[in-house]
Coordinates of C-alpha atoms in Angstrom, one line a residue:
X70 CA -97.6 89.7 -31.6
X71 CA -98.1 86.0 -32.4
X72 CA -94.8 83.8 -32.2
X73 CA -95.4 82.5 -35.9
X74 CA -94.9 86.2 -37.1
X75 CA -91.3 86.1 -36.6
X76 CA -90.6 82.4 -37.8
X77 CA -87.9 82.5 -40.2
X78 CA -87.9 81.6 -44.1
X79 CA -87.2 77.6 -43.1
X80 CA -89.2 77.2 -40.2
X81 CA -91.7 78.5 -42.9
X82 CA -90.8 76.1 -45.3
X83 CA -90.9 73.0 -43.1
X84 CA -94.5 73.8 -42.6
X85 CA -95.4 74.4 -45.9
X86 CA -95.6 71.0 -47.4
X87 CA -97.7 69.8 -44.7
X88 CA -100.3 72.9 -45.6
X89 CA -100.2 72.1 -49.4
X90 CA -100.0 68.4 -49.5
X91 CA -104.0 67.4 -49.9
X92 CA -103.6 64.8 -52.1
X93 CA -103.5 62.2 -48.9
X94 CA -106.5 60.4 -47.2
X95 CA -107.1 61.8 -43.8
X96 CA -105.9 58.2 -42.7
X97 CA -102.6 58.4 -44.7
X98 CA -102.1 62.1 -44.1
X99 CA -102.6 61.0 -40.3
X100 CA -99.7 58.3 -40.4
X101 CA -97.4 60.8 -42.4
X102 CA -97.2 63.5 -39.2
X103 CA -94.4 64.7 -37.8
X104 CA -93.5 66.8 -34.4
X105 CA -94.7 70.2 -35.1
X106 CA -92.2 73.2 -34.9
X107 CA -92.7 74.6 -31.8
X108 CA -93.4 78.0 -33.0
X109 CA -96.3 76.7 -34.9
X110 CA -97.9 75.2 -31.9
X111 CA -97.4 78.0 -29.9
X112 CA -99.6 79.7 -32.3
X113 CA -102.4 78.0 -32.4
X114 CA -102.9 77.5 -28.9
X115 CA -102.2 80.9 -27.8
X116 CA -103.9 82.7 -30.8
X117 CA -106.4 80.4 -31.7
X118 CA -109.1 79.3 -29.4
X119 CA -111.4 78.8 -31.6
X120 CA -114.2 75.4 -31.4
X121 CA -112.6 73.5 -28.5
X122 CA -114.7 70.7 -28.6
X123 CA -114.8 70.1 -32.6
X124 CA -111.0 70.4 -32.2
X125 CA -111.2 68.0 -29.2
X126 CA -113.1 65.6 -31.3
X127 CA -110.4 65.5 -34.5
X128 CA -107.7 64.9 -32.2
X129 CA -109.4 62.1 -30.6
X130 CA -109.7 60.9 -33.7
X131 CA -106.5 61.5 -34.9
X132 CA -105.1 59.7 -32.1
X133 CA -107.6 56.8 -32.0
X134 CA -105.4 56.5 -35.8
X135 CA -102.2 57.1 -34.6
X136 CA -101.0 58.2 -31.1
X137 CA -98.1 59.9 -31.4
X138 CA -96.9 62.2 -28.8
X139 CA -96.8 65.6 -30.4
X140 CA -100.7 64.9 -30.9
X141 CA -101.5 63.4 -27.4
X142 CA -100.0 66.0 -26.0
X143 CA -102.0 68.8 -28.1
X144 CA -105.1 66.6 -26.8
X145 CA -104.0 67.3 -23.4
X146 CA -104.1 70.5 -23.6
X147 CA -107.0 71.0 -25.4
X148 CA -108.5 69.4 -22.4
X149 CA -106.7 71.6 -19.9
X150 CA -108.3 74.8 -21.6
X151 CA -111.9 72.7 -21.9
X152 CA -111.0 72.1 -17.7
X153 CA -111.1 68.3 -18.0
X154 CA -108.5 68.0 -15.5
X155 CA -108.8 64.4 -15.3
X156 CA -108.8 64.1 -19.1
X157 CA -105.7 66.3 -19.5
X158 CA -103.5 64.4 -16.9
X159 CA -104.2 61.1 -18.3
X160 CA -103.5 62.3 -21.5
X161 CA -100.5 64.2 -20.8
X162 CA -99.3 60.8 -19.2
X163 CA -99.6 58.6 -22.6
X164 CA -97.9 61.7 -24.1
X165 CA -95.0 61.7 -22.1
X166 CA -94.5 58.3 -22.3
X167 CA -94.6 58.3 -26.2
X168 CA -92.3 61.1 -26.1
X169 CA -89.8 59.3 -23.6
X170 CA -89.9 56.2 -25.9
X171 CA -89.1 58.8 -29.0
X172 CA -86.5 60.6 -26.8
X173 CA -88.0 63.9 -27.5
X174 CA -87.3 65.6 -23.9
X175 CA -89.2 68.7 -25.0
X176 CA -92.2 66.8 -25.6
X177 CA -91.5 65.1 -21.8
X178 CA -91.3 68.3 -20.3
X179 CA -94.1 70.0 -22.2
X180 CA -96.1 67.1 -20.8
X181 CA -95.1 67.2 -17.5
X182 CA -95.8 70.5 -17.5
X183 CA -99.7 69.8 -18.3
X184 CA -99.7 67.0 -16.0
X185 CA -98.9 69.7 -12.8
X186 CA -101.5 72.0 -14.1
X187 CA -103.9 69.2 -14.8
X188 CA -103.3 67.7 -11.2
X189 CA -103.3 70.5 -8.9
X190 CA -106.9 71.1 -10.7
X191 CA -108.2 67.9 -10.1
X192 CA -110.6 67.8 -7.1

């Protein structure tokens, strides 16, 4: 079963602002993110799959907005799955650097982690 099914009542809640708050620009709404819960993404990547590359594309723009290292790093591993190995290591690199300067050491090891996969892929 997907992770997100057995998120509890506030892990729900957290989210839920974020889902119904749609009165922001895509620029403001951008600027206003936070570290996702790791449950949520969990979920998407493992459930999800769905258009790589148009999901590629927003967080490339999303980024190009505001690099932040909860969304570098789920830039990384979009590339990873899309086998830009190159791509997903240089990434994962700006990611865990944001995250080291945040002091979020589950977003350094999360990115560390795609920079090993990423690397022993590159030829």
């Amino acid at each position: 079963a997907p992770s997100f099914l057995s998120a509890s009542t506030e892990e729900v809640a957290s989210i839920r602002p974020a889902i119904t708050n749609v009165t922001e620009s895509p620029a403001e709404a951008v600027r206003n993110l936070s570290a996702p819960a790791e449950f949520t993404t969990d979920a998407y990547y493992d459930d999800s799959h769905k258009d790589l590359k148009q999901t590629l594309a927003w967080m490339q723009e999303t980024n190009a907005l505001h690099p932040a290292y909860h969304t570098m790093y789920a830039e990384a591993r979009i590339r990873l799955q899309l086998k830009d190995y190159a791509g997903a290591h240089s990434t994962a690199t700006e990611a865990k650097k944001l995250a080291l300067a945040a002091a979020n050491s589950d977003y350094v090891r999360r990115s560390e982690e795609v920079m090993t996969k990423a690397k022993a892929n590159i030829k």
